[in-house]
Short mmCIF file of C-alpha atoms in Angstrom, two decimals:
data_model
loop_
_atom_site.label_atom_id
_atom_site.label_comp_id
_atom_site.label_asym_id
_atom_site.label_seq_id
_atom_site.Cartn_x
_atom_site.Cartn_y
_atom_site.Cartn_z
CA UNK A 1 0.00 0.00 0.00
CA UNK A 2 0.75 3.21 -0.10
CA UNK A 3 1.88 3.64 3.75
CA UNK A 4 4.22 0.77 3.01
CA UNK A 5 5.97 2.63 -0.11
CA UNK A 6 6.28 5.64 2.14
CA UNK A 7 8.58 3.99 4.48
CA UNK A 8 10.48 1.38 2.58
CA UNK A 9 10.10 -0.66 -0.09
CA UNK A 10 9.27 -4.71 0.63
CA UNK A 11 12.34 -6.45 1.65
CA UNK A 12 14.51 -3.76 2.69
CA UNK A 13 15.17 -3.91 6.47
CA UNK A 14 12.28 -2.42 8.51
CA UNK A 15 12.75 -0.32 11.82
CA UNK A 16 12.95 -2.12 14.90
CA UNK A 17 12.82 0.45 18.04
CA UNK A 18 14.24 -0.54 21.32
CA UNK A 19 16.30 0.79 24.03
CA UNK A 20 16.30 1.61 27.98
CA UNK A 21 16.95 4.96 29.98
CA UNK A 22 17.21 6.34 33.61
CA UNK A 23 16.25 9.97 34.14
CA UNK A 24 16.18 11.58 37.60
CA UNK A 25 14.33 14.73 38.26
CA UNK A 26 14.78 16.08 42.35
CA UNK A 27 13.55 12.95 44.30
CA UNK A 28 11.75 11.21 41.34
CA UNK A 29 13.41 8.35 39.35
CA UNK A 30 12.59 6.86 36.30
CA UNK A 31 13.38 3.37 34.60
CA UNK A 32 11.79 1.81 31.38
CA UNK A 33 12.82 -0.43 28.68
CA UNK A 34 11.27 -1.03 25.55
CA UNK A 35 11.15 -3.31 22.17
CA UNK A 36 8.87 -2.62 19.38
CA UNK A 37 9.14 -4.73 15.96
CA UNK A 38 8.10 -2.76 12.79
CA UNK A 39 4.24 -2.15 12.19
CA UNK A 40 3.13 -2.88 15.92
CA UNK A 41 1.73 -0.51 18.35
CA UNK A 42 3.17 -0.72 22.71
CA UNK A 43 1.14 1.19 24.75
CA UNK A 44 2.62 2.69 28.06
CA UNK A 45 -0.34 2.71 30.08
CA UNK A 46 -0.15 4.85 33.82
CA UNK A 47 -1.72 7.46 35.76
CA UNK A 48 -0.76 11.17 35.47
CA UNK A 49 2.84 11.64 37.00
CA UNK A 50 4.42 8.18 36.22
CA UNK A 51 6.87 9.14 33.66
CA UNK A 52 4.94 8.63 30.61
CA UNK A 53 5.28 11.70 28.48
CA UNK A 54 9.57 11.72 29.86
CA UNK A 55 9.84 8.28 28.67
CA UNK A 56 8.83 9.74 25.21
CA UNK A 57 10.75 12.79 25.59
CA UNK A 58 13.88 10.89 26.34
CA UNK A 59 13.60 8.97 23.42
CA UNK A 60 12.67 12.21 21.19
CA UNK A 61 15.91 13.78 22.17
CA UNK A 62 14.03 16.48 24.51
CA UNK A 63 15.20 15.25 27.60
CA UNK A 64 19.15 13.93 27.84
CA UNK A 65 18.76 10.61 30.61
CA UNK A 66 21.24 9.94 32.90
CA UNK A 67 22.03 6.49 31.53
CA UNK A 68 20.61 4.91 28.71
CA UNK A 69 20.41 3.46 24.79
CA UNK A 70 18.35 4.45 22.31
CA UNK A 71 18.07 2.55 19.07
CA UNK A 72 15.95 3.58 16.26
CA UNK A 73 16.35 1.74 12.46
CA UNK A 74 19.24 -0.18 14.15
CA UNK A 75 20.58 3.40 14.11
CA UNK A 76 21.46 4.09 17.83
CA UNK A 77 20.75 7.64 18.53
CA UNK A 78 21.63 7.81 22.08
CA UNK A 79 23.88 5.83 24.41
CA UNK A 80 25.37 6.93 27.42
CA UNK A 81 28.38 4.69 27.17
CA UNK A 82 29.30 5.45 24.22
CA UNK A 83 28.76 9.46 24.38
CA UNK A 84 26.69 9.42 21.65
CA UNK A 85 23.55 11.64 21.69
CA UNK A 86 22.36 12.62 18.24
CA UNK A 87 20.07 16.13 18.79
CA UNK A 88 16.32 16.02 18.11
CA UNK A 89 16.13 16.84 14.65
CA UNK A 90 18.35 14.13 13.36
CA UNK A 91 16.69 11.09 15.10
CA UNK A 92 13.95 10.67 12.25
CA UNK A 93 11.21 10.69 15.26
CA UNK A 94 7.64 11.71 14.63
CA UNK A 95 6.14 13.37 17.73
CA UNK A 96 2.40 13.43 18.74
CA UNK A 97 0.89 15.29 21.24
CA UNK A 98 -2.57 16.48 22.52
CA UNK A 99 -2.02 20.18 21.85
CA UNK A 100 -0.96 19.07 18.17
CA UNK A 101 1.17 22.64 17.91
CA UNK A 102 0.16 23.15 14.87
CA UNK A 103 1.16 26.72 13.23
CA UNK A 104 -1.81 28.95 12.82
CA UNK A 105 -0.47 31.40 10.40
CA UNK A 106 0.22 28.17 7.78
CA UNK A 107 -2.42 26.44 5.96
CA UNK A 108 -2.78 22.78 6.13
CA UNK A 109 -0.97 21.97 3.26
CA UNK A 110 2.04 24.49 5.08
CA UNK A 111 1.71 22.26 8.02
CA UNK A 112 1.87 19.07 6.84
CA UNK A 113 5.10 19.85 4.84
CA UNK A 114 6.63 21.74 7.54
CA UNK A 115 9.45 19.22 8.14
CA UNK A 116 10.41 18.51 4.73
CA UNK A 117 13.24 19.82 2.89
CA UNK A 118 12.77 21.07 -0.24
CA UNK A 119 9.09 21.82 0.52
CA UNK A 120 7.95 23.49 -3.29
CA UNK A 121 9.58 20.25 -5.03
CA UNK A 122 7.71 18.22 -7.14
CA UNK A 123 8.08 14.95 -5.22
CA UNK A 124 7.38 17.08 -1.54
CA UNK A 125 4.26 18.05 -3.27
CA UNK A 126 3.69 14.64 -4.15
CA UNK A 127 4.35 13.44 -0.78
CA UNK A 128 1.98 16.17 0.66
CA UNK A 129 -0.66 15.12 -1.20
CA UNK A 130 -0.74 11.26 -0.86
CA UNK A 131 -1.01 12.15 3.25
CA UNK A 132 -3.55 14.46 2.71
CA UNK A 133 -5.66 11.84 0.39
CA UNK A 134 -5.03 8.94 3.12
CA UNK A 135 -5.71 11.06 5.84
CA UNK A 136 -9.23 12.46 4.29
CA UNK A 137 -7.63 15.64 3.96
CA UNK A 138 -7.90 16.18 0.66
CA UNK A 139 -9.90 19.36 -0.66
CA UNK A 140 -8.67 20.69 2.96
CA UNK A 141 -5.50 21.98 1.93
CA UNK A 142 -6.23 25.66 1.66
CA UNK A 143 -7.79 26.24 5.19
CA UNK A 144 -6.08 27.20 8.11
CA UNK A 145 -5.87 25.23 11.37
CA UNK A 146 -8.30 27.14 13.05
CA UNK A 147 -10.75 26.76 10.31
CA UNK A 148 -10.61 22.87 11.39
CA UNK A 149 -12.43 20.76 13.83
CA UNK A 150 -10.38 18.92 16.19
CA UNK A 151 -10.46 15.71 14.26
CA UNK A 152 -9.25 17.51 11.32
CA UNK A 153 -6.41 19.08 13.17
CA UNK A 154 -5.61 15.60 14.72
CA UNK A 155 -5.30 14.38 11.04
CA UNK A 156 -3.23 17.23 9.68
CA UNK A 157 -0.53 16.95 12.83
CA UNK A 158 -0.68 13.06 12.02
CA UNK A 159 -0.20 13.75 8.53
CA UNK A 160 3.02 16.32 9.75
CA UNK A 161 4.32 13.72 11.76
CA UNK A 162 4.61 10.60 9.35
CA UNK A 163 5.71 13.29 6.60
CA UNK A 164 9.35 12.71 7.31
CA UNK A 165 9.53 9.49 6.78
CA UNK A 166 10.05 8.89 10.46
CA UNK A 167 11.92 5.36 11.88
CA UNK A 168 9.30 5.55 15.10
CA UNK A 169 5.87 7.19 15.84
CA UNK A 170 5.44 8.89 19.50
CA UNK A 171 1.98 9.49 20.05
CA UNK A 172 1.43 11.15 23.54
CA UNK A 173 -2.50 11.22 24.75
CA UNK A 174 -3.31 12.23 21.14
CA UNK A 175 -7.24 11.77 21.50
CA UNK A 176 -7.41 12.92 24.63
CA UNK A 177 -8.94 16.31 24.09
CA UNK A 178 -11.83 14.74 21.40
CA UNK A 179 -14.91 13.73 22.69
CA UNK A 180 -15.73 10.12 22.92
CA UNK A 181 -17.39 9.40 19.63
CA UNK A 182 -14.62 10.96 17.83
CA UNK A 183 -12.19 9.53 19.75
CA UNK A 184 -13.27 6.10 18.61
CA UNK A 185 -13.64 7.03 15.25
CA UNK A 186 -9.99 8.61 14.99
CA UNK A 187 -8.49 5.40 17.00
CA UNK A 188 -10.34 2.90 14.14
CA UNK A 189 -8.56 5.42 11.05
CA UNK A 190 -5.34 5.67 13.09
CA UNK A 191 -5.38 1.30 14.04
CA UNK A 192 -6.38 0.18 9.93
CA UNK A 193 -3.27 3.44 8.97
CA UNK A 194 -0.66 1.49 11.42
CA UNK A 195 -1.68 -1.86 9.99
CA UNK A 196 -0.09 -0.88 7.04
CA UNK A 197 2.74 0.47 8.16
CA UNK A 198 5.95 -1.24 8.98
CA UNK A 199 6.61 2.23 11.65
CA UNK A 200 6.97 0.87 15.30
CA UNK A 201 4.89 3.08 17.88
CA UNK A 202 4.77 3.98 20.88
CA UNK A 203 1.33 5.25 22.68
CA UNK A 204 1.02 7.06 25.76
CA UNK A 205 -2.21 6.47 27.52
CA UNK A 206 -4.43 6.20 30.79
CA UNK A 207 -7.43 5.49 28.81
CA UNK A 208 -8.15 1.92 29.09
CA UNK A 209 -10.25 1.72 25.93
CA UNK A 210 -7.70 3.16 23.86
CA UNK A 211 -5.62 0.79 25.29
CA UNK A 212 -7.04 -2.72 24.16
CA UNK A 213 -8.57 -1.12 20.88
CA UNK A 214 -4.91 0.48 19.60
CA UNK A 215 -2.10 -1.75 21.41
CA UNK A 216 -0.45 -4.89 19.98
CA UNK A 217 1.08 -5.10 23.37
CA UNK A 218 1.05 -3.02 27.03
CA UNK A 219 3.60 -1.86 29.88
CA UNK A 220 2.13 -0.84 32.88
CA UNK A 221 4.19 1.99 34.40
CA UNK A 222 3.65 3.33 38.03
CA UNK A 223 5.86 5.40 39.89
CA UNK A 224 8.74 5.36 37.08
CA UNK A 225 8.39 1.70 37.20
CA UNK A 226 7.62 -1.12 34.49
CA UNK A 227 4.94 -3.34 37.04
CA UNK A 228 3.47 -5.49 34.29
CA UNK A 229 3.94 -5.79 30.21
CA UNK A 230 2.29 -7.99 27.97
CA UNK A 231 -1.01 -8.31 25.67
CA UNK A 232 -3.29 -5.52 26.66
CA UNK A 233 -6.75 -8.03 27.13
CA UNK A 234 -4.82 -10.00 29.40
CA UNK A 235 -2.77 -7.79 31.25
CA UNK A 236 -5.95 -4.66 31.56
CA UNK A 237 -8.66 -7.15 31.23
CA UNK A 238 -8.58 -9.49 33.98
CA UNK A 239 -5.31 -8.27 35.46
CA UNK A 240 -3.72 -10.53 38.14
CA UNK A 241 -2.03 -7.93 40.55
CA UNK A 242 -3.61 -5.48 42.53
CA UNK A 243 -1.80 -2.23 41.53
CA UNK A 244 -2.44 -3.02 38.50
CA UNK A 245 -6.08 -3.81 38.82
CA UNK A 246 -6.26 -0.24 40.12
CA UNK A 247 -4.78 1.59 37.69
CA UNK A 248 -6.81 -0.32 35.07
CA UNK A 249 -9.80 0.33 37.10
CA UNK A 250 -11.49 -2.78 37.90
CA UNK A 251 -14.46 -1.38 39.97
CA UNK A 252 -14.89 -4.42 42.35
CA UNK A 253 -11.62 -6.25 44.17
CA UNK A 254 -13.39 -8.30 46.69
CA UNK A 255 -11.80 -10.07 50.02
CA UNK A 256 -13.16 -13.30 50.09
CA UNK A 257 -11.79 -17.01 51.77
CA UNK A 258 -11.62 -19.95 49.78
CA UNK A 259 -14.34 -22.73 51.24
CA UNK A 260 -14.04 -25.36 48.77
CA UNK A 261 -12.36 -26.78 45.16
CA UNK A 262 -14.25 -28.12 42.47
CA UNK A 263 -11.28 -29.24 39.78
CA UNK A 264 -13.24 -31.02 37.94
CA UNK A 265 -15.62 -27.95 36.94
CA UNK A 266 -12.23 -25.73 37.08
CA UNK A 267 -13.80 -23.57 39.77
CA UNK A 268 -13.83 -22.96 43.40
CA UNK A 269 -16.62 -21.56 45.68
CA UNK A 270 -15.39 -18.25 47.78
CA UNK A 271 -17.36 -16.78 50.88
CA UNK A 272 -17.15 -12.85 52.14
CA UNK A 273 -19.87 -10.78 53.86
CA UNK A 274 -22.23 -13.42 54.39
CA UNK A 275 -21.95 -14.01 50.13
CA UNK A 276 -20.75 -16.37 48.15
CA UNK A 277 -19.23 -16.66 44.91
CA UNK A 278 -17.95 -19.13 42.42
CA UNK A 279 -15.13 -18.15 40.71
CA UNK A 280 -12.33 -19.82 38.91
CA UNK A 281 -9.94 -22.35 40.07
CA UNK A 282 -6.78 -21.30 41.43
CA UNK A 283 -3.61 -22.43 39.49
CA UNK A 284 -1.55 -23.03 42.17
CA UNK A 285 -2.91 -23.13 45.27
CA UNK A 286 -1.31 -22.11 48.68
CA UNK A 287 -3.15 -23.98 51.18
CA UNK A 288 -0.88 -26.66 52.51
CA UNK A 289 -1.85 -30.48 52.19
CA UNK A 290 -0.93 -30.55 56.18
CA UNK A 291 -2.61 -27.77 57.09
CA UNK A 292 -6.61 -28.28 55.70
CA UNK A 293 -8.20 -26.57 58.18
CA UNK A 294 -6.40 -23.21 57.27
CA UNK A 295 -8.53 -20.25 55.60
CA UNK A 296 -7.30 -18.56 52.90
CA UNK A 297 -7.56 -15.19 51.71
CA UNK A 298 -7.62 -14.59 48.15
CA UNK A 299 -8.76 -11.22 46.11
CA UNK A 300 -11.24 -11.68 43.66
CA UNK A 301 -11.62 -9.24 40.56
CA UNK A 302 -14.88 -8.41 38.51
CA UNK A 303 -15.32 -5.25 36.45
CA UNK A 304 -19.05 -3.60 36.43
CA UNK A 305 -19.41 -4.34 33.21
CA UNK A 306 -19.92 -8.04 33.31
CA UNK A 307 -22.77 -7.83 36.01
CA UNK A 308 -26.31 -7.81 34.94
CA UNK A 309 -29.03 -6.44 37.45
CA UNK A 310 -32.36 -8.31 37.75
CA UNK A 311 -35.72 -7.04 39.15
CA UNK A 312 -36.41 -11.38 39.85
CA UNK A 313 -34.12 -13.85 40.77
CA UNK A 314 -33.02 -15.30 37.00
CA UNK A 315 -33.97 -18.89 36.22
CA UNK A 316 -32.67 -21.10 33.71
CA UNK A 317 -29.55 -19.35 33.15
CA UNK A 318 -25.83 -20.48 32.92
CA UNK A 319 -24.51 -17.44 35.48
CA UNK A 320 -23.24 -19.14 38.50
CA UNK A 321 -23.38 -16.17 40.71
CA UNK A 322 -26.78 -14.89 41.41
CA UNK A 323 -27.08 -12.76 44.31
CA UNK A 324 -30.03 -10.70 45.88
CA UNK A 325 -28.76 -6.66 47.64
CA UNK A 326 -30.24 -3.47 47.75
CA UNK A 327 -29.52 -0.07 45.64
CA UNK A 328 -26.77 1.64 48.08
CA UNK A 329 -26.30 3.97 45.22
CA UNK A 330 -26.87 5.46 41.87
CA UNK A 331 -24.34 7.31 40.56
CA UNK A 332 -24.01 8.99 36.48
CA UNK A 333 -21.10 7.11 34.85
CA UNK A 334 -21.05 8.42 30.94
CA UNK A 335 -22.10 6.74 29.02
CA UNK A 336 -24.37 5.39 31.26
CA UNK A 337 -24.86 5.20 35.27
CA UNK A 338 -23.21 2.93 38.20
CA UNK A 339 -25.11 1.21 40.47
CA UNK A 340 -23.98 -0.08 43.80
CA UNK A 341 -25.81 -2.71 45.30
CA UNK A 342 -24.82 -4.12 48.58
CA UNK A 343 -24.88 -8.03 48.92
CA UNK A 344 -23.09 -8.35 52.15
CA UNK A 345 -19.93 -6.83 50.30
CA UNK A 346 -20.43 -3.62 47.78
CA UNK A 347 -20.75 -4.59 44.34
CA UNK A 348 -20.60 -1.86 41.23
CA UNK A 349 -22.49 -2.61 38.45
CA UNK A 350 -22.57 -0.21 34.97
CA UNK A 351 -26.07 0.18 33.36
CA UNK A 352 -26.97 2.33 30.73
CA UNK A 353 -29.50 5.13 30.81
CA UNK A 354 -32.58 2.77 29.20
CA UNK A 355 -31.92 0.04 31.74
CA UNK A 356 -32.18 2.54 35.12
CA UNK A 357 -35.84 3.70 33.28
CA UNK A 358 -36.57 0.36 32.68
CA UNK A 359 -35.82 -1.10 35.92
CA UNK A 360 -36.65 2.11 37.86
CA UNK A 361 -33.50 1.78 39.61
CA UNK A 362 -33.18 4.25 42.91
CA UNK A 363 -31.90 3.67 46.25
CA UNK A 364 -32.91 1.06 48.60
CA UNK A 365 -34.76 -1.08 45.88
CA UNK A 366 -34.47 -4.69 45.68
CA UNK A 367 -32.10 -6.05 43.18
CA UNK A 368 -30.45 -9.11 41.24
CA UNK A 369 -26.65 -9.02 40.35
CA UNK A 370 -25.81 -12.18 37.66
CA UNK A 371 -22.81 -12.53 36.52
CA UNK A 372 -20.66 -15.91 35.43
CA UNK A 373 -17.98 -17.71 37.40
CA UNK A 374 -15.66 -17.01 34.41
CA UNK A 375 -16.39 -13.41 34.96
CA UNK A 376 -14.35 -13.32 38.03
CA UNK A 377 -10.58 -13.08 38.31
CA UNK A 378 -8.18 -13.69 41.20
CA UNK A 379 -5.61 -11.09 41.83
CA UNK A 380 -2.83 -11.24 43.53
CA UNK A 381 -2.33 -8.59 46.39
CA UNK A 382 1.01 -7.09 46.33
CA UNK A 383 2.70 -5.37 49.09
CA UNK A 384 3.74 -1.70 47.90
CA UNK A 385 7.69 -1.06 46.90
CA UNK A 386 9.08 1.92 48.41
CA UNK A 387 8.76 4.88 46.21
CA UNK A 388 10.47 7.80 45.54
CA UNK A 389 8.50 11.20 46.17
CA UNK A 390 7.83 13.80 43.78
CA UNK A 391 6.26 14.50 40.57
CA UNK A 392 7.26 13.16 37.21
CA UNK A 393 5.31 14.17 34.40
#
């Protein structure tokens, strides 16, 4: 395809990024690795303050770490060792942000060849216009920037960025300032563009949706710290350690002792606050053979999503969990509303606006929550690291 001419013909080598730094700003440290193979999307997925945007930065050029290799192309533009540290504008990195920064007093066809030499050439023209064409751009060309909506201006500083040919794509929280709709309709264009390129990138994000619908793969970063990497359903789905449950959100982590083992079904049944629940089987269980009379504690994790509320008890369904509680709350959770029903222990369900007028959902009322055995995940409860204080953008 087109995308594919643009950054190397089939069978030449294609860019591999990969590398590792160590910044320290005042009290805050900061440590990340990373290896991305050519066409595939890593998401660094964190809260605000974890070193995200730095990690980016350091690899841009725009901050110089205190230790570190940067390899881009199997061109290494940074390494501490070595002394090498090639300046921003010769490390073939396109750079995406939020803000965009796109020029005002240019038109969009100004913009997008901002960063090539030789910008009135034939074959910069050329270039200009096959962007502007994939990115829906065309007939665009004239207007300026603030003449645009914001999907339009996410296009164009797209379109700026993969203009120079660049060996890796940085995008930093790009949709962040679209609303949601948009947002999912610019992450669809951008994943089917990136399918047919061979450009590694790397995604900044806290948005957990954008996660699993853009990333081949995930890190987890928390306090300057890699806690979990893999592929983004399993590691933000159904994650398996508690700070990383948190950051990806999962609504209800639920203390709960194991009462029996059912291997043959794969499942065991878990008791808490006077509930319940069947969940799945452990893989490794740490009760001792010796010791049978021992409770233990496990964490159970199940996102409000996979709940369904019930004005009757359900019958003839496959759910193995079916538990009766009362409306503690109601509380609006675009696109829709979270309920929290109290079954001994708190549970948070997500409905959406025609199921609370259907079921008349309000406080106090009498409720079913339903949800599958295979819904549930165990997580394992870590014990915090020491941290370093301060802030870390």
């Amino acid at each position: 395809g087109a995308l594919r001419f643009a950054f190397g013909v089939l069978g030449d080598a294609m860019p591999v990024a990969e590398g590792w730094v160590k910044c320290r700003v005042g009290g805050f440290s900061l440590e990340v690795d990373w290896h991305i193979e050519e066409g595939k999307v890593l998401v660094l997925f964190g809260p605000s303050g974890a070193g995200k945007t730095t990690t980016l930065r350091a690899i841009a050029g725009l901050v110089r770490p205190e230790e570190g290799r940067v390899e881009l192309g199997g061109r290494v533009v940074y390494d501490s060792s070595a002394g090498v540290s090639v300046p921003v504008h010769g490390r073939q990195v396109g750079y995406l942000t939020q803000q965009y920064h796109l020029f005002p007093h240019l038109n969009v066809r100004e913009n997008i060849a901002y960063g090539l030499s030789q910008r009135g050439q034939p074959k910069a023209r050329s270039e200009v216009d096959r962007l502007s064409r994939m990115l829906r751009l065309d007939g665009l060309e004239d207007r300026r920037t603030w003449e645009l909506s914001g999907g339009q201006q996410q296009r164009v500083a797209l379109a700026r960025a993969l203009a120079t040919n660049p060996q890796m794509l940085l995008l930093d929280e790009p949709f962040a300032s679209l609303d949601a709709e948009l947002r999912r309709v610019l992450r669809r264009e951008l994943r089917a563009m990136l399918v047919e390129s061979p450009i590694p990138v790397l995604l900044v994000t806290h948005d957990l949706e954008e996660a699993l619908a853009l990333g081949d793969s995930v890190q987890v970063i928390d306090g300057g710290r890699i806690v979990d990497q893999g592929e983004p359903l399993r590691i933000l789905g159904q994650p398996g350690r508690g700070r990383v449950a948190r950051l990806a959100g999962v609504e209800n982590l639920l203390s709960m002792t194991v009462e029996s083992r059912n291997p043959q079904d794969g499942t065991m049944v878990c008791g808490g606050g006077g509930m319940k629940l069947e969940v799945p089987l452990d893989a490794a269980p740490s009760r001792q053979d010796d010791a049978p009379d021992q409770m233990e504690n496990i964490l159970v994790g199940l996102r409000s999503s996979d709940i369904i509320l019930a004005l009757e008890e359900p019958k003839g369904t496959s759910a193995r969990n079916r538990l009766a509680g009362t409306v503690a709350s109601v509380e609006l959770r675009p696109p829709g509303y979270e309920v929290t029903l109290d079954c001994g222990i708190p549970l948070k369900a997500q409905v959406t606006g025609a199921a609370m007028s259907e079921l008349g959902i309000k406080p106090e009322q009498n409720l079913w929550a339903v949800f599958k055995a295979s819904s549930c995940f165990l997580v394992q409860e870590e014990t915090p690291p020491s941290r370093d204080t301060g802030a870390f953008p």
